[in-house]
Short mmCIF file of C-alpha atoms and ligand atoms in Angstrom, two decimals:
data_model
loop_
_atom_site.label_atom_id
_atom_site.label_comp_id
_atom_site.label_asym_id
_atom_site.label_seq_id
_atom_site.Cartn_x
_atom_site.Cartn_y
_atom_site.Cartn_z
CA UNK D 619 13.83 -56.76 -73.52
CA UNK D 620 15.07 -60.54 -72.93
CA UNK D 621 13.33 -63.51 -74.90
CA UNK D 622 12.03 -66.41 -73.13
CA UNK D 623 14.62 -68.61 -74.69
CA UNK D 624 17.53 -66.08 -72.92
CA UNK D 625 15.39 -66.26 -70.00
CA UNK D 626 15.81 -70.03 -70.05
CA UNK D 627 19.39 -69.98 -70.98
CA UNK D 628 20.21 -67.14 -67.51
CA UNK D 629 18.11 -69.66 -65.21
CA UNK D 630 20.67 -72.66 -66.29
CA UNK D 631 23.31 -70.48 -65.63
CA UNK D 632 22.50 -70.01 -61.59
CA UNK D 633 18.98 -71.54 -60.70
CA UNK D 634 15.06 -71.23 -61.08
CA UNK D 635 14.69 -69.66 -57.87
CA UNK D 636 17.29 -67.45 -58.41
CA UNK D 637 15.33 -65.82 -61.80
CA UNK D 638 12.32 -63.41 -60.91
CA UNK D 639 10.09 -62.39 -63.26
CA UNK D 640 6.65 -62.07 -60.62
CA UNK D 641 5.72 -58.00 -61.15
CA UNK D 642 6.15 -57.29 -57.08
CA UNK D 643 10.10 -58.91 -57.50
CA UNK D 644 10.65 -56.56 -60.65
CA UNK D 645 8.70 -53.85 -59.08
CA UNK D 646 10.93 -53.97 -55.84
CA UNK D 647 14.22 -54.57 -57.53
CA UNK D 648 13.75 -52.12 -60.57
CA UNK D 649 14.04 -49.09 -58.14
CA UNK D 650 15.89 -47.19 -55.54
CA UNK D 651 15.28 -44.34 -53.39
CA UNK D 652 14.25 -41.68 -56.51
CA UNK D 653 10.83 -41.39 -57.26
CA UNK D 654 11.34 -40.11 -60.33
CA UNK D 655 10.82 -43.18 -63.20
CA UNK D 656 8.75 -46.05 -63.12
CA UNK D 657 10.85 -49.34 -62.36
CA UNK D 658 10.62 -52.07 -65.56
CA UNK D 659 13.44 -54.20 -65.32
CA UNK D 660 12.31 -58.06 -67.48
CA UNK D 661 13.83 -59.86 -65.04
CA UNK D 662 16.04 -60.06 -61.77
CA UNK D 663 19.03 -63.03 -60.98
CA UNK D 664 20.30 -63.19 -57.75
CA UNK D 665 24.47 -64.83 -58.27
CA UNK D 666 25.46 -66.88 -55.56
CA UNK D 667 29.28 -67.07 -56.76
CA UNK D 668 31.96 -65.12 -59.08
CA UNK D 669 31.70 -67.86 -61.31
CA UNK D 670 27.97 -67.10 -61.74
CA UNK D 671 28.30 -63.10 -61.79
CA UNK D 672 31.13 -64.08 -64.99
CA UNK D 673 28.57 -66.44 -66.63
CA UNK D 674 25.65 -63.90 -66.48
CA UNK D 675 27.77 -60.80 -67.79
CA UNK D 676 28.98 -63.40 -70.50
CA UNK D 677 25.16 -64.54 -71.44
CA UNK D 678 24.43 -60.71 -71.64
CA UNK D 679 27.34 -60.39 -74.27
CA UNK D 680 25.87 -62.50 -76.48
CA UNK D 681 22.22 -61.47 -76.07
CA UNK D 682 22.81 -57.67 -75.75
CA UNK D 683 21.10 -57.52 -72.79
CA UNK D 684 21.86 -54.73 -70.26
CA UNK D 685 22.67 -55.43 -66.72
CA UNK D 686 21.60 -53.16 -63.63
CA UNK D 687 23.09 -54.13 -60.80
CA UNK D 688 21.08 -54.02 -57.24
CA UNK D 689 22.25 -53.64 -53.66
CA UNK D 690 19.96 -52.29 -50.62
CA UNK D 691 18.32 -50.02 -53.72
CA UNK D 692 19.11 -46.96 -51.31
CA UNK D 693 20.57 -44.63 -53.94
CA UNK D 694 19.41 -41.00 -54.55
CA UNK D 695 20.37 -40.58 -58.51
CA UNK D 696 18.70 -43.50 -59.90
CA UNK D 697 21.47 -45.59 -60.38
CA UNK D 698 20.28 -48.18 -59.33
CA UNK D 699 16.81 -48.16 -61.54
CA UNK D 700 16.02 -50.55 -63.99
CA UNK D 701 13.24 -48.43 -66.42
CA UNK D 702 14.20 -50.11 -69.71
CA UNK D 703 13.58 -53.76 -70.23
CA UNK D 704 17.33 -54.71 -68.05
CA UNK D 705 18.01 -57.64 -65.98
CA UNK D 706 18.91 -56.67 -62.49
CA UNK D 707 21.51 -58.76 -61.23
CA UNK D 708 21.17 -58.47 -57.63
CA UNK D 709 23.49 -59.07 -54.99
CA UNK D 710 21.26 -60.49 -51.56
CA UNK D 711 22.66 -64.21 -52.23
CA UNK D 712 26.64 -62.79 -52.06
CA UNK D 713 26.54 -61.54 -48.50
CA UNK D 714 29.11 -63.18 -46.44
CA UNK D 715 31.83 -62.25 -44.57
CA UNK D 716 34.72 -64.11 -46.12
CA UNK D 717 37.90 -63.43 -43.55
CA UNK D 718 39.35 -61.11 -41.09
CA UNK D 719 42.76 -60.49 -40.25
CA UNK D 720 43.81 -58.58 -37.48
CA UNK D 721 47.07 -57.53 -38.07
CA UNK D 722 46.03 -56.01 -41.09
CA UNK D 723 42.93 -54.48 -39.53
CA UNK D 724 41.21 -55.98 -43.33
CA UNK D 725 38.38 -57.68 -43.63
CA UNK D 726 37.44 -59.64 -47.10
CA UNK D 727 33.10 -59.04 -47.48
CA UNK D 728 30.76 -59.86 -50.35
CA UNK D 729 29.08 -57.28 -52.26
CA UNK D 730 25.78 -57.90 -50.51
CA UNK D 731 26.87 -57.37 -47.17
CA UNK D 732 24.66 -54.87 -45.35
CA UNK D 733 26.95 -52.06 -43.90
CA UNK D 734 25.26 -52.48 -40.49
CA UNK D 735 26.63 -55.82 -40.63
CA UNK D 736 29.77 -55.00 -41.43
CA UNK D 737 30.14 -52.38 -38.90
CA UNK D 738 28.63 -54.82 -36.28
CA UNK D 739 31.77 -57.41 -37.45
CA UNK D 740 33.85 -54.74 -36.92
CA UNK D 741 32.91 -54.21 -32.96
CA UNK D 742 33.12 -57.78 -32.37
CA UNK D 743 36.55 -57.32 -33.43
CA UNK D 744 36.91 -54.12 -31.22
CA UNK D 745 37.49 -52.21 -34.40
CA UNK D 746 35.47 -49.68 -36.29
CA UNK D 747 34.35 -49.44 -39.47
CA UNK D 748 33.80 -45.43 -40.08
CA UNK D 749 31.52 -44.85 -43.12
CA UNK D 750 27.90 -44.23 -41.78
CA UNK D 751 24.87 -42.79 -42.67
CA UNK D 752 20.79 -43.21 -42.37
CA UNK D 753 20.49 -45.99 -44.33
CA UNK D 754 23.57 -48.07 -42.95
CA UNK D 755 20.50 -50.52 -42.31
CA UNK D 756 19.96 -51.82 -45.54
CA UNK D 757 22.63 -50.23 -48.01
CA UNK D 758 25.04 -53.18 -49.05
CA UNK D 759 28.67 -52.40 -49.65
CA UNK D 760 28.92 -53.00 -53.03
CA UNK D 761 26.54 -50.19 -53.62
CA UNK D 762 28.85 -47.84 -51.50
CA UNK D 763 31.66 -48.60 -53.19
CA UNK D 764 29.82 -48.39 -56.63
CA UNK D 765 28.70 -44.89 -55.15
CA UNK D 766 31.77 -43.96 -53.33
CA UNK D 767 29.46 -43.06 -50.41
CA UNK D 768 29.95 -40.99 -48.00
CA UNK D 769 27.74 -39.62 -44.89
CA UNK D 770 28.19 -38.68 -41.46
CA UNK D 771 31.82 -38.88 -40.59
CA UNK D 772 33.65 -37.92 -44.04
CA UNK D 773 35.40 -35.04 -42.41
CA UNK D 774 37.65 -37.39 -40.13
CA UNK D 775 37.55 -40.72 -42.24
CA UNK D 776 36.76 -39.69 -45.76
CA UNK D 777 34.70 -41.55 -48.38
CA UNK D 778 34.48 -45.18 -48.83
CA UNK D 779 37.28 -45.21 -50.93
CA UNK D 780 40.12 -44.55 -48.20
CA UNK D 781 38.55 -47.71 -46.64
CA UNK D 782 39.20 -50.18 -49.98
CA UNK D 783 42.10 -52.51 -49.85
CA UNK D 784 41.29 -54.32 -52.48
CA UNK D 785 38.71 -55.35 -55.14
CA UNK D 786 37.44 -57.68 -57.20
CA UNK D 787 35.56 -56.99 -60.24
CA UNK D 788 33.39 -58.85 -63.19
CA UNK D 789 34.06 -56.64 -66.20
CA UNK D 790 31.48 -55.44 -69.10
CA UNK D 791 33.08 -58.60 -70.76
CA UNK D 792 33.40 -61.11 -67.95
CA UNK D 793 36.97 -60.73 -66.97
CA UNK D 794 37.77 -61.56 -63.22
CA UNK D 795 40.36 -58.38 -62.07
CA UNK D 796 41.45 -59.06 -58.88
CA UNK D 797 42.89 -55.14 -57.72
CA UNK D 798 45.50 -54.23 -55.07
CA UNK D 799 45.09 -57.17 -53.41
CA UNK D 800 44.91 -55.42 -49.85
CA UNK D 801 48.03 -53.83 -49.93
CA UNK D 802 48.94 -50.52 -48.27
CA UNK D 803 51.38 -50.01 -50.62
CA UNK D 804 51.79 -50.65 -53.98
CA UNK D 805 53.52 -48.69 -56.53
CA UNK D 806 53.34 -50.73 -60.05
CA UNK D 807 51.57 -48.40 -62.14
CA UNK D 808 47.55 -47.69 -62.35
CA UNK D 809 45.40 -48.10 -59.80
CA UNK D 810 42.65 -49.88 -61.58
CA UNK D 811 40.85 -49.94 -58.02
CA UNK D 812 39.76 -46.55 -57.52
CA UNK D 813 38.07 -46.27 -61.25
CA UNK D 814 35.68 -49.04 -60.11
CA UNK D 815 35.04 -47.01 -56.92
CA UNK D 816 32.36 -44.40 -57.78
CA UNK D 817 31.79 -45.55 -61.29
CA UNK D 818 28.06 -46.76 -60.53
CA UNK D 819 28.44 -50.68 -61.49
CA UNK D 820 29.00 -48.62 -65.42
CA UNK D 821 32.57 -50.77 -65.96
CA UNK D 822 31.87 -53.54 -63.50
CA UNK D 823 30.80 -55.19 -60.95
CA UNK D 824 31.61 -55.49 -57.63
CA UNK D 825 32.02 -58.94 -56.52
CA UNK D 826 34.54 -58.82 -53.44
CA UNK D 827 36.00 -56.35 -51.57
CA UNK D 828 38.67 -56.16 -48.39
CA UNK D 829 37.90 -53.12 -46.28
CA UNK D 830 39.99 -51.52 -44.19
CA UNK D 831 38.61 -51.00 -40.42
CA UNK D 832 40.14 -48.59 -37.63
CA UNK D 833 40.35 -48.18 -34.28
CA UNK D 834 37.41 -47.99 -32.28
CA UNK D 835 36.40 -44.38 -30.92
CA UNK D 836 36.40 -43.55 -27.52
CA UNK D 837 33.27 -42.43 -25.41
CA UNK D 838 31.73 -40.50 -28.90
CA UNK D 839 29.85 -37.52 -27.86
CA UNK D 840 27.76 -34.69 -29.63
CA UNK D 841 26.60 -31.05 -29.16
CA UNK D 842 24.09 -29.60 -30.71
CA UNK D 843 24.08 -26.10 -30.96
CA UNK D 844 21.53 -23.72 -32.43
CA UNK D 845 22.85 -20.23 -34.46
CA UNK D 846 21.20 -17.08 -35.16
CA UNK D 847 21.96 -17.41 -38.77
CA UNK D 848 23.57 -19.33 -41.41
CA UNK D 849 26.46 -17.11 -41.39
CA UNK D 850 27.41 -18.26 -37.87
CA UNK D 851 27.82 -22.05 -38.37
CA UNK D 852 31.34 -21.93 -40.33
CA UNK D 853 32.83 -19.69 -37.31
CA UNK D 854 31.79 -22.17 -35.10
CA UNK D 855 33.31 -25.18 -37.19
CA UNK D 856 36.30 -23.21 -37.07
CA UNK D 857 36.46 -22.26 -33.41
CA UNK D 858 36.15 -26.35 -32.70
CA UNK D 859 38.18 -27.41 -35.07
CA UNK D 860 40.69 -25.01 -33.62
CA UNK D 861 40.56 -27.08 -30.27
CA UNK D 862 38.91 -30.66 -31.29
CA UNK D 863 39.51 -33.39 -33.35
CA UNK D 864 35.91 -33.41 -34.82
CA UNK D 865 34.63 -36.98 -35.76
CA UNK D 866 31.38 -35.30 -37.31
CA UNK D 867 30.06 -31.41 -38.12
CA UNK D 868 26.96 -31.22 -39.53
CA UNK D 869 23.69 -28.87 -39.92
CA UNK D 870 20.14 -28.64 -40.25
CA UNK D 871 17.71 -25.99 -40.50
CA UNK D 872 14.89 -24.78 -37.91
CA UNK D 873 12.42 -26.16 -41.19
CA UNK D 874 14.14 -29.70 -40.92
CA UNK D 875 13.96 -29.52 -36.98
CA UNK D 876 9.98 -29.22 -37.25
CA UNK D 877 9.91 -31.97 -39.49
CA UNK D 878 11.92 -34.74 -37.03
CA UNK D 879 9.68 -33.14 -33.88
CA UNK D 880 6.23 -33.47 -36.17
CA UNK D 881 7.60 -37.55 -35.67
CA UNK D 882 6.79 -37.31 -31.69
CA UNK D 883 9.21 -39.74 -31.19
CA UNK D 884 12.89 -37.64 -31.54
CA UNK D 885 13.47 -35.08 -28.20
CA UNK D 886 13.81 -31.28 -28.98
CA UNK D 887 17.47 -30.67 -27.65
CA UNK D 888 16.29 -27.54 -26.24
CA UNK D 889 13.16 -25.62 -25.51
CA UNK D 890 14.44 -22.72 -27.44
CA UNK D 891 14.04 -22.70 -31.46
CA UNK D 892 16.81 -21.15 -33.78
CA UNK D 893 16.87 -20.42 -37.52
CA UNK D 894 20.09 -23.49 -37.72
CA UNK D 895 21.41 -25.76 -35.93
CA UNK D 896 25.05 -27.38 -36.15
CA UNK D 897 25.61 -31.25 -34.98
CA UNK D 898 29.05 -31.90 -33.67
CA UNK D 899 30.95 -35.07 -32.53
CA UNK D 900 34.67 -35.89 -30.81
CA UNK D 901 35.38 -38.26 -28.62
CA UNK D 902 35.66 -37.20 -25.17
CA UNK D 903 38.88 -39.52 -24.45
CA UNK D 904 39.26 -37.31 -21.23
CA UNK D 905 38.04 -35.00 -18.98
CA UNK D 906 40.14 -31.61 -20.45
CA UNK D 907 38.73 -32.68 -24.02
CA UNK D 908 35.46 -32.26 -22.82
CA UNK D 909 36.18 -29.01 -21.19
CA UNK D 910 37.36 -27.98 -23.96
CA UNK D 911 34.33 -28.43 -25.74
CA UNK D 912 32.72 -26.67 -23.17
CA UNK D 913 34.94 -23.81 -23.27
CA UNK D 914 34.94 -23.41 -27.09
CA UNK D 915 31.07 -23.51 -26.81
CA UNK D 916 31.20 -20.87 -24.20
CA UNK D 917 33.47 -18.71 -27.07
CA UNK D 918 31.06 -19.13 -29.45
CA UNK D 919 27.99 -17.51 -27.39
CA UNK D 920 29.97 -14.92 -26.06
CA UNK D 921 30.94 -14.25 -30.38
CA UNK D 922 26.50 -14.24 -30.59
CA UNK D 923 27.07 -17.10 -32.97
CA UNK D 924 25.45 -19.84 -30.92
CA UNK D 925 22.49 -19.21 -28.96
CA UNK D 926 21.97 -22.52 -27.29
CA UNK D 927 23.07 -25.82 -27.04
CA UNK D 928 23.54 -29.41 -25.40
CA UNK D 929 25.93 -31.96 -24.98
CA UNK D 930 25.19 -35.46 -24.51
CA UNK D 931 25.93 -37.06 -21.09
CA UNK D 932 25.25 -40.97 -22.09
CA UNK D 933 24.79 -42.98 -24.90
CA UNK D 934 20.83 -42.59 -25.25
CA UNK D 935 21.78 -38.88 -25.02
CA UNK D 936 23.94 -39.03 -27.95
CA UNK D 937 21.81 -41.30 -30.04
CA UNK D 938 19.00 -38.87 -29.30
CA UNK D 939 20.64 -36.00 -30.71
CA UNK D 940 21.72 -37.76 -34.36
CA UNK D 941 18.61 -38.57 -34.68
CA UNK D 942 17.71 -35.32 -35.11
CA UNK D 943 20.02 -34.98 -38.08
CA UNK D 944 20.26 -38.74 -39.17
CA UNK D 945 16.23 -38.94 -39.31
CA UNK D 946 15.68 -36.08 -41.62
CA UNK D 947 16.33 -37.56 -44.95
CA UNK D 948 13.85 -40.66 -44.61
CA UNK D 949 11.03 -38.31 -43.09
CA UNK D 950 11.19 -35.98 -45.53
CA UNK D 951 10.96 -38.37 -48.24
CA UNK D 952 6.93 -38.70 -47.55
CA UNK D 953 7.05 -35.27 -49.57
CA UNK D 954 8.15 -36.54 -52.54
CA UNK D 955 11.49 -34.36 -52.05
CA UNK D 956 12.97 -32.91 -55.33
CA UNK D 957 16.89 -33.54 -53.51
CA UNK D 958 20.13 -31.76 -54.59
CA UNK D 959 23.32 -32.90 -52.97
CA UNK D 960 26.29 -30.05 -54.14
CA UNK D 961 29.49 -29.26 -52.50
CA UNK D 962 32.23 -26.72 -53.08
CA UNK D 963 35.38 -25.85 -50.97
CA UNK D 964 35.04 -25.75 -47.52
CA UNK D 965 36.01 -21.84 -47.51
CA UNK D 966 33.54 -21.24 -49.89
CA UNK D 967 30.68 -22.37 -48.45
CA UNK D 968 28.92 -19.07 -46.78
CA UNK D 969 28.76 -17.13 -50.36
CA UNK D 970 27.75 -20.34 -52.01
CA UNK D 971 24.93 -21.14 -49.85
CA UNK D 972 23.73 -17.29 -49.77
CA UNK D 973 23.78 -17.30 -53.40
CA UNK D 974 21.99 -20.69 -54.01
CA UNK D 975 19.30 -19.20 -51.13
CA UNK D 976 19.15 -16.40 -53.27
CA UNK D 977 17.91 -18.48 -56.91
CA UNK D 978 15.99 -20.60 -54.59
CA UNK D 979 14.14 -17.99 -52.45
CA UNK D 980 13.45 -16.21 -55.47
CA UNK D 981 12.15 -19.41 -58.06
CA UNK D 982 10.11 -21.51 -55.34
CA UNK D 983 8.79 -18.51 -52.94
CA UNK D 984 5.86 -21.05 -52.58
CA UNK D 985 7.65 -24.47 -51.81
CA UNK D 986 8.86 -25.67 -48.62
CA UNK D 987 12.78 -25.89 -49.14
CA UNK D 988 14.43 -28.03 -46.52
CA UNK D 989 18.79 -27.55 -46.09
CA UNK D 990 20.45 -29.84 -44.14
CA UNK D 991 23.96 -31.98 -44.59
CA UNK D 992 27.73 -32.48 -44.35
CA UNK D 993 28.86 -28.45 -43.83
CA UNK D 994 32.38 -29.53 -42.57
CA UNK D 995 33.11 -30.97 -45.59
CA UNK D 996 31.55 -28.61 -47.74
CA UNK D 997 28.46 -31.05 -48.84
CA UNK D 998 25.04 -29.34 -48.63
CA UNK D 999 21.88 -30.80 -49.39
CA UNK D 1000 18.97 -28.74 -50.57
CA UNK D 1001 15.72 -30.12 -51.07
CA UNK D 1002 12.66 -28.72 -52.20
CA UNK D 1003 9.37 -30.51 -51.10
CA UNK D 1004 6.40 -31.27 -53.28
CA UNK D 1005 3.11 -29.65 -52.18
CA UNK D 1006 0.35 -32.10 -51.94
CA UNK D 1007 -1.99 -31.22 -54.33
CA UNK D 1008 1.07 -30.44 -56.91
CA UNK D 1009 1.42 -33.04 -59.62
CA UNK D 1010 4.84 -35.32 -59.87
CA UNK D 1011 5.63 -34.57 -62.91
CA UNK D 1012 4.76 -30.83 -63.13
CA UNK D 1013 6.90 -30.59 -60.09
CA UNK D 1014 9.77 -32.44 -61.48
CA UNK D 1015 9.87 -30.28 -64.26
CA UNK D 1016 9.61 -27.14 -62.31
CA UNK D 1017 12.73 -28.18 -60.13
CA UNK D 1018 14.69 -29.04 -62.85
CA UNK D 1019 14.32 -25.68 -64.54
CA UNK D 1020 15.44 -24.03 -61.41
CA UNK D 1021 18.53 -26.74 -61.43
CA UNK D 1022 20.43 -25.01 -64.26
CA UNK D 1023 20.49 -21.48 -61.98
CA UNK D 1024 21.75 -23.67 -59.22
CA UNK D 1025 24.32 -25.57 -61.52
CA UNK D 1026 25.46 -22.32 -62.79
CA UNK D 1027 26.21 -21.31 -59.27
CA UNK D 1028 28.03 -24.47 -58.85
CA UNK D 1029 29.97 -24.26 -61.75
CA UNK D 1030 30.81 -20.59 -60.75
CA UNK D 1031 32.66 -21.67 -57.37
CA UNK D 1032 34.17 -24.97 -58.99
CA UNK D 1033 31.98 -27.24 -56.79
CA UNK D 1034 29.78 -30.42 -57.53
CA UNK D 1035 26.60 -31.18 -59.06
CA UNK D 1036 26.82 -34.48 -56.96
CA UNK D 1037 29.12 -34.36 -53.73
CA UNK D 1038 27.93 -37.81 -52.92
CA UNK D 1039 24.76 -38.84 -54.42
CA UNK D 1040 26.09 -40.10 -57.84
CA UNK D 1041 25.00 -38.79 -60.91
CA UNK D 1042 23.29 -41.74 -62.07
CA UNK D 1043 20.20 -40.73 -64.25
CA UNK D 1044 19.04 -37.64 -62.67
CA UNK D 1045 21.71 -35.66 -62.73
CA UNK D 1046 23.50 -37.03 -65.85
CA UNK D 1047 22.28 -34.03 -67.96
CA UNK D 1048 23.95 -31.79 -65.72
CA UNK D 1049 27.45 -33.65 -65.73
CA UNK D 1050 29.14 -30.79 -68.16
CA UNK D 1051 28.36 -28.37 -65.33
CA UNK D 1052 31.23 -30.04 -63.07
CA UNK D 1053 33.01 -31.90 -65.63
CA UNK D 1054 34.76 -30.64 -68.26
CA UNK D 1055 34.27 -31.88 -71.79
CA UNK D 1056 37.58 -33.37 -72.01
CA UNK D 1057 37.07 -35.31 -69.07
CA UNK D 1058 33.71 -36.42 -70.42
CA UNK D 1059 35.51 -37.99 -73.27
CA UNK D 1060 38.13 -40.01 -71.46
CA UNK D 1061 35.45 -41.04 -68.76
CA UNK D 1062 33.81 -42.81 -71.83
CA UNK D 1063 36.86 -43.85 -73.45
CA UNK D 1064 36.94 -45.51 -69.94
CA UNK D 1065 34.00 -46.90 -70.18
CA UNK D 1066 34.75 -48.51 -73.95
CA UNK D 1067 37.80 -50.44 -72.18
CA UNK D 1068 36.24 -52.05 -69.89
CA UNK D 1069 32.58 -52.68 -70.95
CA UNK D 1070 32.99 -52.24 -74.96
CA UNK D 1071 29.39 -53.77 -75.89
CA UNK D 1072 27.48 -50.71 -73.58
CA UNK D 1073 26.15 -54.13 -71.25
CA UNK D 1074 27.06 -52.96 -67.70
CA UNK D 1075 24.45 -50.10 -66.00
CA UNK D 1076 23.64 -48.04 -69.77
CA UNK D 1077 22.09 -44.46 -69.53
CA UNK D 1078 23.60 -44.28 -65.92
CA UNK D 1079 26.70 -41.27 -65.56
CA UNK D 1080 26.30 -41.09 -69.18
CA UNK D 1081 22.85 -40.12 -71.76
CA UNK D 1082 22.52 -43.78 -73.48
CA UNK D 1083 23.91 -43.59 -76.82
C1 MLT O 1340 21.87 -37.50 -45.79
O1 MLT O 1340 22.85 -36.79 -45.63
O2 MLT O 1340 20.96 -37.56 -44.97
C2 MLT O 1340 21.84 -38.36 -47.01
O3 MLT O 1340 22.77 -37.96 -47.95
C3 MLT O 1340 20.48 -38.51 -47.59
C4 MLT O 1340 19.82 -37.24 -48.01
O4 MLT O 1340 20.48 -36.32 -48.46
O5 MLT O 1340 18.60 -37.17 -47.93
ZN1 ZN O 1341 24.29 -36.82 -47.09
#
């Protein structure tokens, strides 16, 4: 908790109207997308420079205050929750676009820049910026790089780290490192960059970043294609990825499918219904590519592992059909979704999946489990919906029992607890299950380097000590 005479000292330090204390601003800031813990945060600052960011981790030093940081609060482990009595130092007020330079393809952004708006940037350019998923609306790009997140289009651009030049970073005790600088190349030693990437705002903050963009894709287009089974879907990857330079390759069950069509706004992409469906994207630079795809799709019925499918023909078209995969996660989340996000090898995805079906099928015969995600790159997300008349907590509790069969699993094939969700708080328990203990230990020795007095994000990656 922070005293009223701290309070007063962190509102000199940036301004009045950048210190909430009202219960809706703590309410809103003190969460993200979890449902699981009740937001408390004691107060909320909103930096408008470095200087300020340095000044407020400084003030926190000497009151032992812990700091949360706060983007577009659209993270799925809790990382982002203040439940304790921290401040929440959030990020709105730092959302600029600083420079662009077009020979680098680099652009220099603030930590509160939305993604949208830095993909928009990036058209106006004619470029691309490649990391996307649902909530590219509000998420703000410190948070993705605090998350390393991924989405849609991992399995032809990779995570948000392949897309970090170079960083800038408040430490746990104030310290301005400015990281790589933007260079492509740059062999002197550690790359201090790519611990602050992924380490969930737990050794410091985020306070300016220069992304990389790319080219821009030409005439994007998607098939959707429903299989008989799950077994089917990872032949099919392989048969396109045989002949196409995929851009995305995802799935989604027939259970997810009813969910976006309950909407009555999102198309059916065909009148017949299928127990999966597979999402698929290249870019149809000519006429033989899309032959291609048309050929390969004929292959894969004549196999019996695709039963039916479409292929968008204009832009509406192939909006249409991601919404059928890119809508799923925010209409599922009226049902109070208990969410695991694991991956393993691509190759050893069909026996994973059929023996994570297996614990699941058997532990929640009566619950609604919804599968959908990333399947080219090995990322599945399971999800296990809360009746209505079920209590939170009794639920919560129920799913997390059933975690440690599904860990085990995970564990087994050398996957991850958290392919690109974070770990956060509610999967910190399970850490040991994809982490080894050694690794545990220097991830905190880590952690004592750069943010010694425990100030920055406590109790998130790591139990609080
Ligand atoms: C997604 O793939 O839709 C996101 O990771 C969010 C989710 O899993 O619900
Ligand atoms: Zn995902």
């Amino acid at each position: 908790m922070t005293d009223a005479a701290a309070l007063t000292e962190l509102t000199a330090l940036v301004a009045p109207a950048h210190v909430l204390t009202d219960p809706a601003s703590l309410q809103a800031y003190g969460k993200d997308w979890t449902h699981h813990y009740a937001p408390a945060p004691s107060a909320v600052v909103l930096p408008r420079t470095v200087e300020q960011v340095q000044a407020i981790v400084r003030w926190a030093n000497r009151h032992r205050v812990a700091l949360v940081p706060s983007g577009g609060r659209t993270g799925l482990s809790a990382a982002a929750v203040a439940a304790r009595g921290e401040v929440v130092v959030a990020f709105d007020q730092m959302n600029r676009i600083l420079a662009f330079d077009g020979v680098d393809r680099s652009v220099v952004c603030q930590p509160g820049v939305v993604t949208q708006q830095l993909q928009r940037f990036a058209e106006e350019q004619g470029l691309y910026y490649p990391v996307d998923f649902a909530s590219s609306g509000s998420s703000q790009l410190g948070g993705n790089i605090g998350t390393n997140a991924g989405g849609i289009k991992v399995i032809r651009y990779g995570m948000t780290r392949n897309w970090v030049a170079g960083l800038k970073v408040v430490t746990g005790t104030g310290e301005l490192l400015d990281l790589n600088k933007g260079l492509v190349k740059n062999a002197t030693g550690y790359d201090l960059r790519h611990l602050f990437i992924g380490a969930e705002g737990t050794l410091g903050f985020v306070v300016e970043a220069t992304m990389r963009l790319e080219r821009a894709p030409r005439n994007l287009t998607a098939m959707v294609l429903g299989t008989p089974d799950f077994d089917s879907i990872m032949p099919v990857l392989h048969a396109f990825q045989g002949q196409l330079d995929l851009t995305a390759f995802e799935f989604f069950s027939d259970k997810g499918l009813a969910h976006i069509l309950a909407r009555g706004d999102v198309p059916a992409p065909f009148a017949s219904s299928c127990p999966f469906y597979a999402l698929l994207e290249f870019e149809a630079s000519t006429e033989a590519v899309s032959e291609q795809a048309l050929a390969t799709f004929e292959h894969c019925v004549e196999q019996g592992w695709v039963l039916d499918g479409v292929m968008s023909q204009s832009e509406t078209q192939l909006r249409n059909l991601w919404k059928l995969r890119e809508y799923l996660s925010e209409t599922i989340s009226h049902f109070t979704p208990y969410k695991n996000d694991v991956s393993v090898t691509v190759a050893k995805v069909p026996a994973f999946l059929r023996e994570i079906d297996a614990v699941v099928a058997q532990h929640y015969p009566d619950l609604e489990v919804v599968w959908y995600g990333h399947i080219g790159d090995g990322n599945l997300h399971l999800n296990i919906l809360k009746p209505a008349a079920m209590d939170k907590d009794a639920f919560f509790a129920r799913c997390a029992k059933v975690n440690q069969w599904v860990f085990e699993i995970v564990e087994r094939f050398q996957g991850s607890i958290s392919a690109e969700h974070g770990v956060g708080m509610t999967k910190r328990d399970y850490l040991h299950y994809s982490r080894s203990p050694e690794e545990i230990a220097c991830m905190k020795a880590i952690k004592a380097v750069f943010d010694p007095n425990g100030i920055l994000n406590p109790g998130k990656i790591f139990a609080p000590e």
